[in-house]
Amino acid sequence: MKIYQYPSKSAEKRVKDTIERGLGFSKQDYERVEAYLEDVKTRGDEALVEYTKKFDSKKVTIDSLKVTQKEFEIALKNVDTSFLKAIDRSVNQIEYFHSKQKENSWIDTPRNGVMVGQLVKPVSTAGVYAPGAKGGKTPLVSSVLMGGIPAKIAGVPSINLMTPPMENGEINPYILAAAQRIGITSVFKAGSAWAIGALAYGTQTVPKADVIVGPGNIYVTLAKKIVVGIVGIDMIAGPSEILIIADKHANPQFLAADLLSQAEHDAMASSILVTDSPSLAKNTVAAIENQIEKLSRKNIAKKSIEKFGAIMLVPDIETGIELSNRLAPEHLELIVKEPFDYINQIQNAGALFLGPYTPEPMGDYIAGPNHVLPTAGTARFSSALGVEHFTKKTSLIHYSKAAFKKEADDVIRLAETEGLTAHANSVKIRK
């Protein structure tokens, strides 16, 4: 990993490259995904099964598309007790955090004869997508929890999971155990863009969703981008990213491990260390070179580090924070002597991890906050997936006759200023 002096022309180029790697899609990808979506919209289950047979498992049929209760029972027998213990802790802590986000309906009487308020209601149906990495052999159970739990806390009555099957036509038992633990309504054996299409449009078997959430590959992300407006989505997510701000007190072995934890995700992932310590920078490079060779996904991590990894040597921590706010990272680790002293200076970050014993994977799995986070600089204006993504708000308004008359002339004046005479007349006719 290369060390850059920041600010400098070379450092600025690396920063620019990181920012611009963003959310770009090729025309070919866009057209391919559009075709998948249109086919699922037109042919429903038939298209869904056709693509699943082609790309994931030849054993899936229309009749086996939906996971049965017997499959859930078999799955629970095939998972170990240590997993069930870990999932219980994770679920409890994620539920606790998200329960704090729930909003209540309210009513107020700010003026005589006037009542205003807001109804907060859950959507009727939510769709959760969980990737099936390596043909379902590396089950992303955390995606099930992070998508399903806030929907459950919001009060969504129907929560449906789409995830690709393994080659044998079954869903990984760890995925099913997680889904059952949090009360997922139904699980369907399909992935990629066609799964998003099934949730967006509905099929003969898959209920149409009001909101679709969950991470995925470029086809999943692009499909969500295309169907937004037909349904709600969590966000358009790009490659994973981490930025660590560290001072001389940090452990370079910790820093290397944390940087590589994101680099192994994707060759497009970004891992950046920002420090005011030249010796820490040098020692972290050495630690990365040593640790990377031991990783099962070392080839991916090497590509990521080479193309989008960097160590920015800054004159002071404040300059590092300014750079971080500019990049608006998905994950920001603050590993300095007094991390809490800097919290108010952090303007843009999906999640903030404070101190040497709060590595990013704690947030991925068990801390409680959601790990579906804004990427590619979008933390400047968006937030983590939460309960609010599964609710909608309806405004309440009531006027008595006396209150109406008191404010009517002002409404008429404003409406006539805008040239909307019918609006004005709607008020005049009641005077």
mmCIF file of C-alpha atoms in Angstrom, residues 93-377:
data_model
loop_
_atom_site.group_PDB
_atom_site.id
_atom_site.type_symbol
_atom_site.label_atom_id
_atom_site.label_comp_id
_atom_site.label_asym_id
_atom_site.label_seq_id
_atom_site.Cartn_x
_atom_site.Cartn_y
_atom_site.Cartn_z
ATOM 1 C CA GLN A 93 -28.746 -6.511 20.198
ATOM 2 C CA ILE A 94 -29.930 -5.496 16.732
ATOM 3 C CA GLU A 95 -33.537 -5.475 17.977
ATOM 4 C CA TYR A 96 -32.579 -3.317 20.949
ATOM 5 C CA PHE A 97 -30.863 -0.710 18.787
ATOM 6 C CA HIS A 98 -33.618 -0.544 16.185
ATOM 7 C CA SER A 99 -36.371 -0.369 18.796
ATOM 8 C CA LYS A 100 -34.955 3.067 19.696
ATOM 9 C CA GLN A 101 -35.692 4.262 16.142
ATOM 10 C CA LYS A 102 -39.416 3.587 16.161
ATOM 11 C CA GLU A 103 -41.518 6.737 15.746
ATOM 12 C CA ASN A 104 -45.000 7.227 17.135
ATOM 13 C CA SER A 105 -48.005 8.934 15.619
ATOM 14 C CA TRP A 106 -48.833 12.291 17.191
ATOM 15 C CA ILE A 107 -51.522 14.984 17.314
ATOM 16 C CA ASP A 108 -51.176 18.628 18.423
ATOM 17 C CA THR A 109 -53.421 21.713 18.667
ATOM 18 C CA PRO A 110 -51.054 24.617 17.912
ATOM 19 C CA ARG A 111 -53.849 27.230 17.422
ATOM 20 C CA ASN A 112 -57.453 27.553 18.539
ATOM 21 C CA GLY A 113 -59.653 25.388 16.312
ATOM 22 C CA VAL A 114 -56.713 23.797 14.455
ATOM 23 C CA MET A 115 -55.489 20.241 14.838
ATOM 24 C CA VAL A 116 -52.418 18.901 13.057
ATOM 25 C CA GLY A 117 -50.643 15.608 13.426
ATOM 26 C CA GLN A 118 -48.904 12.707 11.814
ATOM 27 C CA LEU A 119 -49.826 9.039 11.410
ATOM 28 C CA VAL A 120 -46.840 6.669 11.294
ATOM 29 C CA LYS A 121 -47.751 3.344 9.704
ATOM 30 C CA PRO A 122 -45.679 0.396 8.443
ATOM 31 C CA VAL A 123 -45.755 -0.632 4.820
ATOM 32 C CA SER A 124 -47.777 -3.757 4.113
ATOM 33 C CA THR A 125 -45.054 -5.887 2.538
ATOM 34 C CA ALA A 126 -41.263 -5.748 2.676
ATOM 35 C CA GLY A 127 -38.785 -7.585 0.483
ATOM 36 C CA VAL A 128 -35.362 -8.466 1.892
ATOM 37 C CA TYR A 129 -32.528 -9.568 -0.359
ATOM 38 C CA ALA A 130 -29.659 -11.695 0.990
ATOM 39 C CA PRO A 131 -26.771 -12.473 -1.390
ATOM 40 C CA GLY A 132 -25.775 -16.087 -1.947
ATOM 41 C CA ALA A 133 -22.021 -15.702 -2.065
ATOM 42 C CA LYS A 134 -20.122 -18.623 -3.625
ATOM 43 C CA GLY A 135 -23.273 -20.469 -4.593
ATOM 44 C CA GLY A 136 -24.734 -20.269 -1.110
ATOM 45 C CA LYS A 137 -21.659 -21.819 0.520
ATOM 46 C CA THR A 138 -20.871 -18.621 2.450
ATOM 47 C CA PRO A 139 -24.309 -17.683 3.811
ATOM 48 C CA LEU A 140 -24.660 -13.969 4.523
ATOM 49 C CA VAL A 141 -26.893 -14.398 7.548
ATOM 50 C CA SER A 142 -26.119 -10.865 8.700
ATOM 51 C CA SER A 143 -27.943 -9.508 5.636
ATOM 52 C CA VAL A 144 -31.053 -11.425 6.698
ATOM 53 C CA LEU A 145 -30.897 -9.890 10.180
ATOM 54 C CA MET A 146 -30.094 -6.346 9.090
ATOM 55 C CA GLY A 147 -32.904 -6.294 6.549
ATOM 56 C CA GLY A 148 -35.543 -8.234 8.428
ATOM 57 C CA ILE A 149 -35.226 -6.914 11.979
ATOM 58 C CA PRO A 150 -35.951 -3.215 11.295
ATOM 59 C CA ALA A 151 -38.933 -4.283 9.175
ATOM 60 C CA LYS A 152 -40.189 -6.388 12.071
ATOM 61 C CA ILE A 153 -39.671 -3.533 14.564
ATOM 62 C CA ALA A 154 -41.585 -1.221 12.206
ATOM 63 C CA GLY A 155 -44.532 -3.625 12.345
ATOM 64 C CA VAL A 156 -44.495 -4.817 8.724
ATOM 65 C CA PRO A 157 -46.947 -7.763 8.587
ATOM 66 C CA SER A 158 -45.382 -9.531 5.584
ATOM 67 C CA ILE A 159 -41.580 -9.801 5.259
ATOM 68 C CA ASN A 160 -40.331 -11.917 2.369
ATOM 69 C CA LEU A 161 -36.746 -13.006 1.755
ATOM 70 C CA MET A 162 -35.183 -13.630 -1.654
ATOM 71 C CA THR A 163 -31.865 -15.484 -1.721
ATOM 72 C CA PRO A 164 -30.252 -17.711 -4.355
ATOM 73 C CA PRO A 165 -30.253 -21.463 -3.777
ATOM 74 C CA MET A 166 -27.231 -23.708 -3.618
ATOM 75 C CA GLU A 167 -26.548 -26.036 -6.535
ATOM 76 C CA ASN A 168 -28.641 -28.773 -4.883
ATOM 77 C CA GLY A 169 -31.711 -26.535 -5.012
ATOM 78 C CA GLU A 170 -31.780 -25.848 -1.278
ATOM 79 C CA ILE A 171 -31.194 -22.675 0.719
ATOM 80 C CA ASN A 172 -28.209 -22.767 3.048
ATOM 81 C CA PRO A 173 -29.526 -23.924 6.462
ATOM 82 C CA TYR A 174 -27.862 -21.013 8.270
ATOM 83 C CA ILE A 175 -29.866 -18.563 6.165
ATOM 84 C CA LEU A 176 -33.101 -20.395 6.974
ATOM 85 C CA ALA A 177 -32.287 -20.591 10.678
ATOM 86 C CA ALA A 178 -31.673 -16.837 10.762
ATOM 87 C CA ALA A 179 -34.870 -16.148 8.807
ATOM 88 C CA GLN A 180 -36.958 -18.250 11.153
ATOM 89 C CA ARG A 181 -35.347 -16.715 14.242
ATOM 90 C CA ILE A 182 -36.518 -13.211 13.300
ATOM 91 C CA GLY A 183 -39.929 -14.176 11.940
ATOM 92 C CA ILE A 184 -39.469 -13.815 8.176
ATOM 93 C CA THR A 185 -42.830 -14.623 6.576
ATOM 94 C CA SER A 186 -41.597 -16.502 3.491
ATOM 95 C CA VAL A 187 -38.316 -17.370 1.786
ATOM 96 C CA PHE A 188 -37.954 -17.759 -1.989
ATOM 97 C CA LYS A 189 -35.159 -19.440 -3.947
ATOM 98 C CA ALA A 190 -34.011 -16.796 -6.392
ATOM 99 C CA GLY A 191 -31.265 -14.202 -6.601
ATOM 100 C CA SER A 192 -29.796 -11.409 -8.689
ATOM 101 C CA ALA A 193 -31.811 -8.948 -10.773
ATOM 102 C CA TRP A 194 -34.688 -11.343 -11.406
ATOM 103 C CA ALA A 195 -35.260 -11.683 -7.656
ATOM 104 C CA ILE A 196 -35.525 -7.898 -7.362
ATOM 105 C CA GLY A 197 -37.946 -7.936 -10.287
ATOM 106 C CA ALA A 198 -40.118 -10.527 -8.553
ATOM 107 C CA LEU A 199 -40.314 -8.363 -5.432
ATOM 108 C CA ALA A 200 -40.935 -5.170 -7.414
ATOM 109 C CA TYR A 201 -43.694 -6.491 -9.669
ATOM 110 C CA GLY A 202 -44.918 -9.582 -7.828
ATOM 111 C CA THR A 203 -45.342 -13.004 -9.446
ATOM 112 C CA GLN A 204 -47.820 -15.834 -9.083
ATOM 113 C CA THR A 205 -45.834 -16.999 -6.023
ATOM 114 C CA VAL A 206 -43.859 -13.990 -4.780
ATOM 115 C CA PRO A 207 -45.858 -11.131 -3.189
ATOM 116 C CA LYS A 208 -45.254 -7.640 -4.549
ATOM 117 C CA ALA A 209 -43.222 -5.601 -2.057
ATOM 118 C CA ASP A 210 -43.705 -1.990 -1.024
ATOM 119 C CA VAL A 211 -40.033 -1.694 -0.021
ATOM 120 C CA ILE A 212 -36.966 -3.693 -1.086
ATOM 121 C CA VAL A 213 -33.786 -3.707 1.002
ATOM 122 C CA GLY A 214 -30.503 -5.566 1.131
ATOM 123 C CA PRO A 215 -27.061 -5.601 -0.488
ATOM 124 C CA GLY A 216 -26.053 -7.430 -3.639
ATOM 125 C CA ASN A 217 -23.854 -7.495 -6.716
ATOM 126 C CA ILE A 218 -23.924 -4.975 -9.537
ATOM 127 C CA TYR A 219 -27.032 -6.591 -11.073
ATOM 128 C CA VAL A 220 -28.953 -6.403 -7.795
ATOM 129 C CA THR A 221 -27.900 -2.787 -7.277
ATOM 130 C CA LEU A 222 -28.799 -1.797 -10.819
ATOM 131 C CA ALA A 223 -32.160 -3.574 -10.605
ATOM 132 C CA LYS A 224 -32.991 -1.613 -7.448
ATOM 133 C CA LYS A 225 -31.964 1.590 -9.204
ATOM 134 C CA ILE A 226 -34.344 0.827 -12.087
ATOM 135 C CA VAL A 227 -37.390 -0.151 -9.996
ATOM 136 C CA VAL A 228 -37.146 2.678 -7.450
ATOM 137 C CA GLY A 229 -40.335 4.687 -7.743
ATOM 138 C CA ILE A 230 -42.341 1.531 -8.361
ATOM 139 C CA VAL A 231 -41.220 0.424 -4.907
ATOM 140 C CA GLY A 232 -39.183 2.031 -2.155
ATOM 141 C CA ILE A 233 -35.582 0.912 -1.667
ATOM 142 C CA ASP A 234 -32.982 1.342 1.029
ATOM 143 C CA MET A 235 -30.233 2.888 -1.125
ATOM 144 C CA ILE A 236 -28.096 2.459 -4.248
ATOM 145 C CA ALA A 237 -24.977 0.948 -2.725
ATOM 146 C CA GLY A 238 -21.535 0.911 -4.281
ATOM 147 C CA PRO A 239 -18.405 -1.041 -3.310
ATOM 148 C CA SER A 240 -17.524 -1.325 0.370
ATOM 149 C CA GLU A 241 -15.144 1.180 1.942
ATOM 150 C CA ILE A 242 -13.314 1.929 5.161
ATOM 151 C CA LEU A 243 -11.362 4.957 6.306
ATOM 152 C CA ILE A 244 -9.301 4.839 9.500
ATOM 153 C CA ILE A 245 -8.023 7.938 11.267
ATOM 154 C CA ALA A 246 -5.181 6.911 13.580
ATOM 155 C CA ASP A 247 -2.461 8.544 15.641
ATOM 156 C CA LYS A 248 0.875 7.263 16.974
ATOM 157 C CA HIS A 249 -0.865 5.354 19.770
ATOM 158 C CA ALA A 250 -2.592 2.954 17.314
ATOM 159 C CA ASN A 251 -1.510 -0.659 16.790
ATOM 160 C CA PRO A 252 -0.397 -1.161 13.144
ATOM 161 C CA GLN A 253 -1.433 -4.819 13.253
ATOM 162 C CA PHE A 254 -4.974 -3.770 14.178
ATOM 163 C CA LEU A 255 -5.027 -1.179 11.401
ATOM 164 C CA ALA A 256 -3.809 -3.621 8.762
ATOM 165 C CA ALA A 257 -6.411 -6.197 9.752
ATOM 166 C CA ASP A 258 -9.213 -3.629 9.624
ATOM 167 C CA LEU A 259 -8.151 -2.267 6.234
ATOM 168 C CA LEU A 260 -8.014 -5.794 4.814
ATOM 169 C CA SER A 261 -11.431 -6.640 6.274
ATOM 170 C CA GLN A 262 -12.937 -4.376 3.624
ATOM 171 C CA ALA A 263 -10.423 -5.043 0.848
ATOM 172 C CA GLU A 264 -11.415 -8.719 0.790
ATOM 173 C CA HIS A 265 -15.006 -7.788 -0.127
ATOM 174 C CA ASP A 266 -14.410 -6.593 -3.653
ATOM 175 C CA ALA A 267 -11.622 -5.487 -5.980
ATOM 176 C CA MET A 268 -13.421 -2.130 -6.108
ATOM 177 C CA ALA A 269 -13.456 -1.743 -2.305
ATOM 178 C CA SER A 270 -11.605 1.218 -0.830
ATOM 179 C CA SER A 271 -9.349 0.980 2.251
ATOM 180 C CA ILE A 272 -7.687 4.198 3.400
ATOM 181 C CA LEU A 273 -5.606 4.979 6.465
ATOM 182 C CA VAL A 274 -5.186 8.616 7.482
ATOM 183 C CA THR A 275 -2.489 9.322 10.068
ATOM 184 C CA ASP A 276 -0.129 12.006 11.311
ATOM 185 C CA SER A 277 2.509 9.412 12.263
ATOM 186 C CA PRO A 278 5.131 8.466 9.618
ATOM 187 C CA SER A 279 6.303 5.479 11.651
ATOM 188 C CA LEU A 280 2.741 4.168 12.045
ATOM 189 C CA ALA A 281 2.242 4.510 8.278
ATOM 190 C CA LYS A 282 5.405 2.526 7.555
ATOM 191 C CA ASN A 283 4.611 -0.191 10.102
ATOM 192 C CA THR A 284 1.064 -0.570 8.804
ATOM 193 C CA VAL A 285 2.345 -1.166 5.269
ATOM 194 C CA ALA A 286 4.562 -3.955 6.592
ATOM 195 C CA ALA A 287 1.679 -5.466 8.568
ATOM 196 C CA ILE A 288 -0.565 -5.444 5.488
ATOM 197 C CA GLU A 289 2.064 -7.200 3.394
ATOM 198 C CA ASN A 290 2.376 -9.897 6.045
ATOM 199 C CA GLN A 291 -1.327 -10.398 6.742
ATOM 200 C CA ILE A 292 -2.588 -10.321 3.175
ATOM 201 C CA GLU A 293 -0.745 -13.517 2.247
ATOM 202 C CA LYS A 294 -2.741 -15.460 4.847
ATOM 203 C CA LEU A 295 -6.179 -14.466 3.566
ATOM 204 C CA SER A 296 -8.483 -16.888 1.733
ATOM 205 C CA ARG A 297 -9.482 -13.983 -0.554
ATOM 206 C CA LYS A 298 -5.990 -12.549 -0.902
ATOM 207 C CA ASN A 299 -6.211 -12.060 -4.664
ATOM 208 C CA ILE A 300 -9.284 -9.841 -4.300
ATOM 209 C CA ALA A 301 -7.713 -7.976 -1.378
ATOM 210 C CA LYS A 302 -4.501 -7.357 -3.333
ATOM 211 C CA LYS A 303 -6.386 -5.862 -6.271
ATOM 212 C CA SER A 304 -8.397 -3.630 -3.954
ATOM 213 C CA ILE A 305 -5.328 -2.427 -2.034
ATOM 214 C CA GLU A 306 -3.385 -1.778 -5.227
ATOM 215 C CA LYS A 307 -6.117 0.166 -6.984
ATOM 216 C CA PHE A 308 -8.012 1.930 -4.195
ATOM 217 C CA GLY A 309 -5.931 1.495 -1.048
ATOM 218 C CA ALA A 310 -3.857 4.359 0.351
ATOM 219 C CA ILE A 311 -2.189 5.739 3.436
ATOM 220 C CA MET A 312 -2.555 9.500 3.696
ATOM 221 C CA LEU A 313 0.106 11.135 5.849
ATOM 222 C CA VAL A 314 -1.444 14.352 7.178
ATOM 223 C CA PRO A 315 0.094 17.170 9.250
ATOM 224 C CA ASP A 316 -2.454 16.680 12.056
ATOM 225 C CA ILE A 317 -5.608 14.774 12.999
ATOM 226 C CA GLU A 318 -7.827 17.778 12.213
ATOM 227 C CA THR A 319 -6.633 17.732 8.598
ATOM 228 C CA GLY A 320 -7.385 14.014 8.537
ATOM 229 C CA ILE A 321 -10.925 14.651 9.717
ATOM 230 C CA GLU A 322 -11.423 17.268 6.991
ATOM 231 C CA LEU A 323 -10.329 14.685 4.409
ATOM 232 C CA SER A 324 -12.643 12.076 5.922
ATOM 233 C CA ASN A 325 -15.612 14.452 5.817
ATOM 234 C CA ARG A 326 -14.856 15.073 2.167
ATOM 235 C CA LEU A 327 -14.764 11.345 1.347
ATOM 236 C CA ALA A 328 -17.841 10.590 3.530
ATOM 237 C CA PRO A 329 -16.852 6.954 4.090
ATOM 238 C CA GLU A 330 -19.216 4.061 4.649
ATOM 239 C CA HIS A 331 -17.169 2.924 7.679
ATOM 240 C CA LEU A 332 -15.029 5.350 9.675
ATOM 241 C CA GLU A 333 -12.764 4.075 12.436
ATOM 242 C CA LEU A 334 -11.348 6.647 14.840
ATOM 243 C CA ILE A 335 -8.359 4.999 16.528
ATOM 244 C CA VAL A 336 -6.711 7.831 18.397
ATOM 245 C CA LYS A 337 -5.841 8.365 22.054
ATOM 246 C CA GLU A 338 -9.066 10.263 22.841
ATOM 247 C CA PRO A 339 -11.587 9.340 20.105
ATOM 248 C CA PHE A 340 -14.590 10.841 21.874
ATOM 249 C CA ASP A 341 -12.984 14.287 21.710
ATOM 250 C CA TYR A 342 -13.464 14.307 17.926
ATOM 251 C CA ILE A 343 -17.048 13.044 17.541
ATOM 252 C CA ASN A 344 -18.566 16.476 16.930
ATOM 253 C CA GLN A 345 -16.081 17.148 14.122
ATOM 254 C CA ILE A 346 -17.319 14.138 12.134
ATOM 255 C CA GLN A 347 -19.871 15.399 9.616
ATOM 256 C CA ASN A 348 -20.122 12.609 7.044
ATOM 257 C CA ALA A 349 -19.882 8.880 7.771
ATOM 258 C CA GLY A 350 -22.197 5.895 7.490
ATOM 259 C CA ALA A 351 -21.027 4.479 10.828
ATOM 260 C CA LEU A 352 -18.372 5.650 13.281
ATOM 261 C CA PHE A 353 -16.281 3.106 15.195
ATOM 262 C CA LEU A 354 -14.528 4.541 18.240
ATOM 263 C CA GLY A 355 -11.340 3.171 19.776
ATOM 264 C CA PRO A 356 -8.932 0.274 19.172
ATOM 265 C CA TYR A 357 -11.318 -2.481 20.248
ATOM 266 C CA THR A 358 -14.209 -1.482 17.984
ATOM 267 C CA PRO A 359 -13.248 -2.956 14.598
ATOM 268 C CA GLU A 360 -15.730 -2.615 11.761
ATOM 269 C CA PRO A 361 -16.823 -6.310 11.838
ATOM 270 C CA MET A 362 -18.382 -5.719 15.285
ATOM 271 C CA GLY A 363 -20.831 -3.453 13.481
ATOM 272 C CA ASP A 364 -21.307 -5.951 10.675
ATOM 273 C CA TYR A 365 -22.603 -8.661 12.952
ATOM 274 C CA ILE A 366 -23.420 -7.934 16.533
ATOM 275 C CA ALA A 367 -23.103 -4.390 17.919
ATOM 276 C CA GLY A 368 -26.704 -3.471 17.054
ATOM 277 C CA PRO A 369 -26.661 -0.638 14.485
ATOM 278 C CA ASN A 370 -27.470 -1.576 10.905
ATOM 279 C CA HIS A 371 -24.632 -2.532 8.589
ATOM 280 C CA VAL A 372 -26.468 -1.494 5.415
ATOM 281 C CA LEU A 373 -24.756 1.867 5.042
ATOM 282 C CA PRO A 374 -24.385 4.652 2.450
ATOM 283 C CA THR A 375 -21.325 4.297 0.203
ATOM 284 C CA ALA A 376 -19.544 6.246 -2.526
ATOM 285 C CA GLY A 377 -19.780 9.542 -0.659
#
